[in-house]
Amino acid sequence: MLSRADVEKVSLLARLELTPEELERMTAQMVQIVGYVEQLAELKTDDVQPMAHALEVHNVFAADEVRPSLPREAALANAPHHDKEFYLVPAVLGE
Amino acid sequence: MSEPYTIIIGLEVHVQLATRTKLFCRCSTKFGAPPNTQTCPICIGMPGTLPVMNREAFALGLKTAIALNCQIARFTKWDRKQYYYPDLPKGYQISQYDLPFSQDGHLEISDPKGRFKPKRIGIIRAHLEEDAGKSMHDEVSGQADSKIDLNRTGTPLLEIVSQPDMRSPAEAKAYLQELKLLLTYLGVSDCNMQEGSLRVDANINLHVDTPEGKVATPIVEVKNMNSFRAVERAMEYEAVRHWEVWQETGQRLGQVPKQTRGWDDTAMITRGQRHKEESSDYRYFPDPDLVPVVTTDEELAAVKSSLGELPAQMRTRLEAKYGIKPYDSDVLVSAGQGLVDYYVELADLVGDGKLASNWVQQDVMRTLNEQKVEPAAFAMRPKQLGELLTAIQKGEIDTSRAREVFLEMVASGKSAADVMKAQGIEKVDESELIALCQELIAANPKIVADIQGGKPQAAGNLIGQAKKKNPNINPGRFRELVVELVGKM
Ligand SMILES: [Zn+2]
């Protein structure tokens, strides 16, 4: 079963800062979600080939031909911060 | 090697493939565009978009993997590698995890200078993934916001991971040079390190001889090496540093977390960086938006037969057919297919591979450099240069005067025969040469006495005098005559 420590680790990897109360609530919810999915493990799959993909389709390619990109204004439109040229993000430390 | 340890190096190379568009969308991959002008909802990770694999990117990857003698997977898929970084807009990179499209290949390396024996470097795998964007940090204060340019996001990358088979910095450099040459011959990447088309990370540790046998020291990953020379230097630095750390701490592989260090090319040292996250933290899972790729035997055979001659085969052929040394075949092949074609045509014309190799390596390559032209666009064709070399072979002109004629041919575009005629160069008759030799011997009794007294180099003075009297003499033949005639006295 998922522990509070597991949820703490996942929230760190997802760069989510949770309060102790949120962490408590999330742990309970995630235990439920993962538990629900785990019901699948009860199925007998010994004779079933593992699948890499849900569709029986392969080799879908596109030709290497340039199409127009987004205007920069549109690309930057949803960014919390930008200077009309670049996305701006808080300085990344440790690099 | 006298040190009580062996250096173990493995290299991870990322090359941008020479496609026009990105791996999963049709934005241009052209380098140098204004920031954030080559992006679309797919490559900046908008919800609800659907990536579609670039056919050319897969084909170029396949070609490279086959040239690297890899086993090609008949079935391959793509996975999401999750990590947070501002230059990765989706929050995951589409890469390949457990079913890469190729693995288990090798590349032969050798050193024309003979510093190490020819050897085979194993390739663990080559897989296809997407590049991230670029972050520009505020170097001065470190306080201001970082700027993000996503033009590079989604550019196709081939990641080529070697076995830890290299045993010296020189071997590491040779591997990179051979790999770059192969990629260039295949035309799959421009391999421009300045523009980031080819990037190298290295893993290094030592196997130390101890009374209880060989002991491995902790592996360190080294980044930020911007040239092959930098890789070589960083590996030299790290080997010494590992040895010092080992003597100080005795730390073994597995006793400390894997460390990442960055090479500082100005200070010529490496510095510690953040600890690498455990690979399980990437939480890979199959990308549900991309379907697998199946490759048939027929497709593989078609790619194989389209490869053409690769650098290693070309060197072997030149050495066998034209009798040149590995050093010379290496210089010619490293200069590219165009120069090899020029050389082969010239060598066939004059029937002397070594003579042709000397002229191509020195005079032709120097002139190409000066004129900044490709061999195919060089005005002096092998046929015209061949006429000059034939004149040397016939003794009509000596090498040093031929070099002057070559320069005049380059400058004027005239034929060898015309330049030689204009400069009054013609073969001196043997009887004329003997007469000149006798005349000078008679006029220089002191020099003759020196030669007889065991100073054959004194003949040089006579050659100099002879050249003044007749610049057309063949100095080599003249020297032979001096020795012969003095010997008879
Ligand atoms: Zn795009």
Coordinates of C-alpha atoms in Angstrom, one line a residue, chain B residues 38-463:
Chain B
Q38 CA 10.0 27.5 -34.4
T39 CA 7.5 26.0 -32.0
C40 CA 3.9 24.7 -32.3
P41 CA 1.3 23.3 -29.9
I42 CA 2.9 19.8 -30.3
C43 CA 6.5 20.7 -29.3
I44 CA 5.5 23.1 -26.6
G45 CA 3.4 20.4 -25.0
M46 CA -0.2 21.8 -25.3
P47 CA -2.8 19.4 -24.0
G48 CA -4.7 17.4 -26.7
T49 CA -1.9 17.4 -29.3
L50 CA -0.7 14.3 -31.1
P51 CA 2.9 13.7 -32.0
V52 CA 3.7 11.9 -35.3
M53 CA 7.1 10.3 -36.0
N54 CA 9.3 11.9 -38.6
R55 CA 10.0 9.2 -41.3
E56 CA 13.3 10.7 -42.2
A57 CA 14.5 10.8 -38.6
F58 CA 13.8 7.1 -38.1
A59 CA 15.5 6.3 -41.5
L60 CA 18.7 8.3 -40.5
G61 CA 18.8 6.6 -37.1
L62 CA 18.5 3.2 -38.8
K63 CA 21.3 3.9 -41.2
T64 CA 23.6 5.0 -38.4
A65 CA 22.8 2.0 -36.2
I66 CA 23.4 -0.4 -39.1
A67 CA 26.8 1.3 -39.9
L68 CA 27.6 0.8 -36.2
N69 CA 27.0 -2.9 -36.6
C70 CA 24.1 -2.8 -34.2
Q71 CA 21.3 -5.4 -33.9
I72 CA 18.1 -3.8 -35.1
A73 CA 15.0 -4.4 -33.2
R74 CA 12.1 -5.7 -35.4
F75 CA 9.8 -4.0 -32.9
T76 CA 10.5 -0.8 -31.1
K77 CA 8.5 1.7 -29.1
W78 CA 8.8 5.1 -27.4
D79 CA 8.6 5.9 -23.7
R80 CA 8.1 9.0 -21.6
K81 CA 10.9 10.0 -19.3
Q82 CA 9.5 12.3 -16.7
Y83 CA 11.5 15.1 -15.1
Y84 CA 10.9 18.7 -14.4
Y85 CA 13.0 21.3 -16.0
P86 CA 12.1 24.7 -17.6
D87 CA 13.4 23.8 -21.0
L88 CA 11.2 20.6 -21.1
P89 CA 7.7 22.0 -21.7
K90 CA 5.8 18.7 -21.6
G91 CA 7.3 17.7 -18.2
Y92 CA 8.6 14.6 -20.0
Q93 CA 11.0 13.7 -22.8
I94 CA 9.9 11.2 -25.4
S95 CA 12.8 8.7 -25.4
Q96 CA 13.3 4.9 -25.6
Y97 CA 13.7 2.8 -22.5
D98 CA 13.4 -1.0 -22.6
L99 CA 13.0 -1.6 -26.3
P100 CA 15.5 0.7 -28.1
F101 CA 15.5 0.4 -31.9
S102 CA 19.1 -0.8 -31.9
Q103 CA 21.7 -2.3 -29.6
D104 CA 24.8 -4.3 -29.3
G105 CA 27.0 -2.9 -32.0
H106 CA 30.7 -1.8 -32.3
L107 CA 33.1 0.7 -33.8
E108 CA 36.7 -0.1 -34.6
I109 CA 39.3 2.5 -33.6
S110 CA 43.0 2.7 -34.2
D111 CA 45.7 5.3 -33.8
P112 CA 47.7 6.2 -36.9
K113 CA 50.5 7.2 -34.6
G114 CA 50.5 3.8 -32.9
R115 CA 49.9 5.0 -29.3
F116 CA 47.4 2.2 -28.8
K117 CA 46.6 -1.0 -30.6
P118 CA 43.6 -1.1 -32.9
K119 CA 40.6 -2.2 -30.9
R120 CA 36.8 -2.6 -31.1
I121 CA 34.6 -0.3 -28.9
G122 CA 31.3 -1.9 -28.1
I123 CA 28.1 0.1 -28.6
I124 CA 25.5 -0.7 -25.9
R125 CA 22.6 0.9 -27.8
A126 CA 21.6 3.7 -30.1
H127 CA 18.1 5.1 -29.6
L128 CA 16.0 7.9 -31.0
E129 CA 14.7 10.7 -28.7
E130 CA 13.7 14.4 -28.7
D131 CA 16.0 17.3 -27.7
A132 CA 15.1 19.8 -25.0
G133 CA 15.0 23.6 -25.3
K134 CA 17.8 26.0 -24.2
S135 CA 18.0 27.9 -20.9
M136 CA 20.0 31.0 -20.6
H137 CA 21.0 31.8 -17.1
D138 CA 21.9 35.2 -15.7
E139 CA 25.7 34.5 -15.2
V140 CA 26.4 37.8 -13.5
S141 CA 24.1 38.0 -10.5
G142 CA 22.4 34.6 -10.7
Q143 CA 19.4 36.5 -9.4
A144 CA 17.4 37.5 -12.5
D145 CA 15.0 35.2 -14.3
S146 CA 16.4 32.5 -16.7
K147 CA 15.4 32.9 -20.4
I148 CA 14.0 29.9 -22.2
D149 CA 14.1 29.3 -26.0
L150 CA 12.1 26.3 -27.1
N151 CA 13.2 26.3 -30.8
R152 CA 15.4 23.2 -30.2
T153 CA 12.6 21.4 -28.3
G154 CA 11.7 18.2 -30.2
T155 CA 14.7 18.2 -32.5
P156 CA 15.6 14.5 -33.3
L157 CA 18.5 13.2 -31.4
L158 CA 20.3 9.9 -31.7
E159 CA 21.8 8.8 -28.4
I160 CA 24.8 6.5 -28.9
V161 CA 26.0 4.8 -25.7
S162 CA 29.3 3.0 -25.8
Q163 CA 30.5 0.2 -23.6
P164 CA 33.1 1.3 -21.0
D165 CA 35.7 0.0 -23.4
M166 CA 38.1 2.9 -23.6
R167 CA 41.3 2.6 -21.5
S168 CA 42.9 6.1 -22.1
P169 CA 41.9 9.6 -22.9
A170 CA 43.5 9.1 -26.3
E171 CA 41.2 6.2 -27.0
A172 CA 38.2 8.3 -26.0
K173 CA 39.2 11.0 -28.4
A174 CA 39.9 8.5 -31.2
Y175 CA 36.5 6.9 -30.7
L176 CA 34.8 10.3 -31.0
Q177 CA 36.8 11.2 -34.1
E178 CA 36.0 7.9 -35.8
L179 CA 32.3 8.2 -34.8
K180 CA 32.1 11.8 -36.2
L181 CA 33.8 10.7 -39.4
L182 CA 31.3 7.9 -39.8
L183 CA 28.3 10.2 -39.2
T184 CA 29.7 12.7 -41.6
Y185 CA 30.3 10.0 -44.4
L186 CA 26.7 8.8 -43.8
G187 CA 25.4 12.4 -44.0
V188 CA 23.1 11.8 -41.0
S189 CA 24.3 14.8 -39.0
D190 CA 26.5 17.9 -39.5
C191 CA 28.2 17.1 -36.2
N192 CA 28.8 20.8 -35.5
M193 CA 29.9 20.9 -31.8
Q194 CA 29.7 24.7 -31.6
E195 CA 26.0 24.6 -32.6
G196 CA 25.4 21.7 -30.3
S197 CA 24.7 19.1 -33.0
L198 CA 27.1 16.7 -31.3
R199 CA 27.4 16.5 -27.5
V200 CA 29.4 14.2 -25.4
D201 CA 29.1 13.0 -21.8
A202 CA 31.7 10.7 -20.3
N203 CA 31.6 8.1 -17.6
I204 CA 34.9 7.4 -16.0
N205 CA 36.4 5.4 -13.1
L206 CA 39.5 3.5 -12.3
H207 CA 40.3 -0.2 -11.7
V208 CA 43.0 0.0 -9.1
D209 CA 45.5 -2.8 -8.5
T210 CA 45.5 -3.8 -4.9
P211 CA 46.8 -6.9 -3.0
E212 CA 43.3 -8.3 -3.0
G213 CA 42.9 -7.8 -6.8
K214 CA 41.3 -5.1 -8.9
V215 CA 39.0 -2.6 -7.2
A216 CA 36.7 -0.3 -9.0
T217 CA 36.4 3.3 -7.9
P218 CA 33.0 5.2 -8.0
I219 CA 31.9 6.2 -11.5
V220 CA 31.7 9.9 -12.2
E221 CA 29.8 11.4 -15.1
V222 CA 31.5 14.4 -16.8
K223 CA 29.6 17.0 -18.8
N224 CA 30.1 20.4 -20.5
M225 CA 33.0 19.2 -22.8
N226 CA 32.7 21.3 -25.9
S227 CA 35.4 19.8 -28.1
F228 CA 37.1 16.4 -28.5
R229 CA 40.3 18.0 -27.2
A230 CA 38.3 19.0 -24.1
V231 CA 37.1 15.4 -23.7
E232 CA 40.7 14.2 -23.8
R233 CA 41.8 16.9 -21.3
A234 CA 38.9 16.3 -18.9
M235 CA 39.6 12.5 -18.9
E236 CA 43.3 13.2 -18.2
Y237 CA 42.3 15.5 -15.3
E238 CA 39.7 13.1 -13.9
A239 CA 42.0 10.0 -14.0
V240 CA 44.5 11.9 -11.8
R241 CA 41.7 13.2 -9.5
H242 CA 40.2 9.8 -9.1
W243 CA 43.6 8.4 -8.1
E244 CA 44.0 11.1 -5.5
V245 CA 40.5 10.6 -4.1
W246 CA 41.1 6.8 -4.0
Q247 CA 44.4 7.3 -2.1
E248 CA 42.7 9.6 0.3
T249 CA 39.3 7.9 0.9
G250 CA 39.6 4.3 -0.5
Q251 CA 36.0 4.8 -1.7
R252 CA 34.8 2.0 -3.9
L253 CA 32.1 1.7 -6.6
G254 CA 28.7 1.6 -4.9
Q255 CA 29.7 3.2 -1.7
V256 CA 28.8 6.8 -2.7
P257 CA 26.1 8.1 -5.1
K258 CA 27.1 8.6 -8.7
Q259 CA 28.5 12.1 -9.1
T260 CA 28.1 14.5 -12.0
R261 CA 30.9 16.9 -12.7
G262 CA 31.2 19.8 -15.2
W263 CA 34.4 20.5 -17.2
D264 CA 35.7 24.0 -17.1
D265 CA 37.8 24.4 -20.2
T266 CA 39.4 27.7 -19.0
A267 CA 40.4 26.6 -15.5
M268 CA 41.1 23.0 -16.9
I269 CA 39.3 21.4 -14.0
T270 CA 36.0 19.6 -13.3
R271 CA 33.6 20.8 -10.7
G272 CA 30.9 18.9 -8.9
Q273 CA 27.3 19.3 -10.0
R274 CA 23.9 18.2 -8.5
H275 CA 23.6 14.5 -7.8
K276 CA 22.0 12.6 -10.6
E277 CA 18.5 11.3 -9.7
E278 CA 18.1 7.6 -9.6
S279 CA 16.9 6.3 -13.0
S280 CA 13.7 4.9 -11.4
D281 CA 12.8 8.5 -10.6
Y282 CA 12.2 9.1 -14.3
R283 CA 9.2 6.9 -14.0
Y284 CA 9.4 5.7 -17.7
F285 CA 6.2 4.4 -19.2
P286 CA 5.2 3.7 -22.8
D287 CA 4.0 6.8 -24.7
P288 CA 0.3 6.1 -25.4
D289 CA 0.3 8.8 -28.2
L290 CA 3.0 7.1 -30.4
V291 CA 2.5 3.7 -32.0
P292 CA 5.4 1.2 -32.2
V293 CA 7.6 0.8 -35.3
V294 CA 8.1 -2.5 -36.9
T295 CA 11.1 -3.0 -39.2
T296 CA 11.3 -5.9 -41.7
D297 CA 14.3 -7.9 -43.0
E298 CA 13.7 -6.4 -46.5
E299 CA 13.9 -2.8 -45.1
L300 CA 17.1 -3.6 -43.3
A301 CA 18.7 -5.2 -46.4
A302 CA 17.7 -2.1 -48.4
V303 CA 19.4 0.2 -45.9
K304 CA 22.5 -2.0 -45.7
S305 CA 23.0 -2.0 -49.4
S306 CA 22.6 1.8 -49.6
L307 CA 25.4 2.5 -47.1
G308 CA 28.3 2.7 -49.6
E309 CA 31.9 2.5 -48.5
L310 CA 32.5 3.5 -44.9
P311 CA 35.7 5.2 -43.6
A312 CA 37.3 2.0 -42.2
Q313 CA 36.8 0.1 -45.4
M314 CA 38.1 3.1 -47.4
R315 CA 41.3 3.3 -45.5
T316 CA 42.0 -0.4 -45.9
R317 CA 41.3 -0.1 -49.6
L318 CA 43.7 2.9 -50.1
E319 CA 46.5 1.1 -48.2
A320 CA 46.1 -2.1 -50.1
K321 CA 45.7 -0.6 -53.5
Y322 CA 48.1 2.3 -53.4
G323 CA 50.7 1.1 -50.9
I324 CA 50.3 4.1 -48.6
K325 CA 50.7 4.0 -44.8
P326 CA 47.9 4.0 -42.2
Y327 CA 48.9 7.5 -41.3
D328 CA 48.4 8.7 -44.8
S329 CA 45.2 6.9 -45.5
D330 CA 43.9 8.3 -42.2
V331 CA 44.7 11.9 -43.3
L332 CA 43.1 11.4 -46.7
V333 CA 39.9 9.7 -45.5
S334 CA 39.5 12.1 -42.5
A335 CA 39.5 15.0 -45.0
G336 CA 36.3 13.5 -46.6
Q337 CA 35.0 11.7 -49.6
G338 CA 35.7 14.6 -52.0
L339 CA 39.5 14.5 -51.2
V340 CA 39.6 10.7 -51.4
D341 CA 38.0 10.9 -54.9
Y342 CA 40.6 13.5 -56.0
Y343 CA 43.4 11.4 -54.6
V344 CA 42.3 8.1 -56.3
E345 CA 42.0 9.8 -59.7
L346 CA 45.5 11.3 -59.3
A347 CA 47.1 8.1 -58.0
D348 CA 45.6 6.1 -60.9
L349 CA 46.8 8.7 -63.4
V350 CA 50.4 8.8 -62.2
G351 CA 50.6 5.1 -61.1
D352 CA 52.4 6.1 -57.9
G353 CA 50.2 6.2 -54.8
K354 CA 52.9 7.5 -52.5
L355 CA 53.8 10.4 -54.8
A356 CA 50.2 11.3 -55.2
S357 CA 49.6 11.0 -51.5
N358 CA 52.4 13.4 -50.7
W359 CA 51.2 16.0 -53.1
V360 CA 47.5 15.8 -52.1
Q361 CA 48.3 15.9 -48.4
Q362 CA 50.7 18.9 -48.7
D363 CA 50.2 21.1 -51.7
V364 CA 46.6 20.3 -52.6
M365 CA 45.2 20.3 -49.0
R366 CA 47.1 23.6 -48.2
T367 CA 45.7 25.3 -51.3
L368 CA 42.2 24.0 -50.6
N369 CA 42.5 25.5 -47.1
E370 CA 43.7 28.8 -48.5
Q371 CA 41.0 29.0 -51.1
K372 CA 38.4 27.6 -48.8
V373 CA 37.0 25.3 -51.6
E374 CA 35.9 21.7 -51.6
P375 CA 38.1 19.3 -53.7
A376 CA 35.3 18.9 -56.3
A377 CA 35.4 22.7 -56.9
F378 CA 39.2 23.0 -57.0
A379 CA 40.2 24.5 -60.3
M380 CA 43.3 22.2 -60.7
R381 CA 41.9 18.9 -61.6
P382 CA 43.8 15.6 -61.0
K383 CA 44.6 15.4 -64.7
Q384 CA 46.4 18.7 -64.7
L385 CA 48.3 18.0 -61.5
G386 CA 49.1 14.5 -62.9
E387 CA 51.0 16.1 -65.8
L388 CA 53.3 17.9 -63.3
L389 CA 53.8 14.7 -61.3
T390 CA 54.6 12.8 -64.5
A391 CA 57.3 15.5 -65.3
I392 CA 58.8 14.7 -61.9
Q393 CA 58.7 11.0 -62.5
K394 CA 60.5 11.5 -65.9
G395 CA 63.2 13.6 -64.2
E396 CA 62.3 16.7 -66.2
I397 CA 61.9 18.7 -63.0
D398 CA 62.9 18.3 -59.4
T399 CA 60.4 18.4 -56.5
S400 CA 61.3 21.8 -55.2
R401 CA 61.0 23.5 -58.6
A402 CA 57.8 21.5 -59.2
R403 CA 56.3 23.1 -56.1
E404 CA 57.0 26.5 -57.6
V405 CA 55.4 25.4 -60.8
F406 CA 52.4 24.2 -58.8
L407 CA 52.0 27.6 -57.2
E408 CA 52.1 29.2 -60.7
M409 CA 49.6 26.7 -62.0
V410 CA 47.3 27.6 -59.2
A411 CA 47.8 31.4 -59.7
S412 CA 47.5 31.4 -63.5
G413 CA 45.4 28.4 -64.3
K414 CA 48.0 27.4 -66.9
S415 CA 49.1 23.8 -67.6
A416 CA 52.2 22.3 -66.2
A417 CA 53.8 22.2 -69.6
D418 CA 53.1 25.9 -70.3
V419 CA 54.4 27.1 -66.9
M420 CA 57.6 24.9 -67.2
K421 CA 58.2 26.3 -70.7
A422 CA 57.6 29.9 -69.6
Q423 CA 60.1 29.4 -66.7
G424 CA 62.6 27.8 -69.1
I425 CA 62.5 24.5 -67.3
E426 CA 63.6 21.5 -69.4
K427 CA 65.4 18.3 -68.7
V428 CA 69.1 18.6 -68.7
D429 CA 70.9 16.1 -70.9
E430 CA 72.9 13.5 -69.0
S431 CA 76.1 14.3 -70.9
E432 CA 75.6 18.0 -70.2
L433 CA 75.2 17.2 -66.5
I434 CA 78.4 15.1 -66.5
A435 CA 80.3 17.9 -68.2
L436 CA 79.1 20.4 -65.5
C437 CA 80.0 18.1 -62.8
Q438 CA 83.6 17.6 -64.1
E439 CA 84.0 21.3 -64.5
L440 CA 83.0 22.0 -60.9
I441 CA 85.1 19.2 -59.5
A442 CA 88.1 20.6 -61.3
A443 CA 87.4 24.1 -60.0
N444 CA 86.9 23.1 -56.3
P445 CA 89.8 20.9 -55.1
K446 CA 89.2 21.8 -51.5
I447 CA 85.6 20.5 -51.6
V448 CA 86.7 17.4 -53.4
A449 CA 89.3 16.8 -50.7
D450 CA 86.6 17.2 -48.0
I451 CA 84.4 14.7 -49.7
Q452 CA 87.3 12.3 -50.0
G453 CA 88.1 13.0 -46.4
G454 CA 84.8 11.5 -45.3
K455 CA 82.4 14.5 -45.6
P456 CA 80.0 13.6 -48.3
Q457 CA 77.7 16.5 -47.2
A458 CA 80.3 18.9 -48.8
A459 CA 78.8 17.9 -52.1
G460 CA 75.9 20.2 -51.2
N461 CA 78.2 23.2 -52.0
L462 CA 78.8 21.8 -55.5
I463 CA 75.0 21.3 -56.1

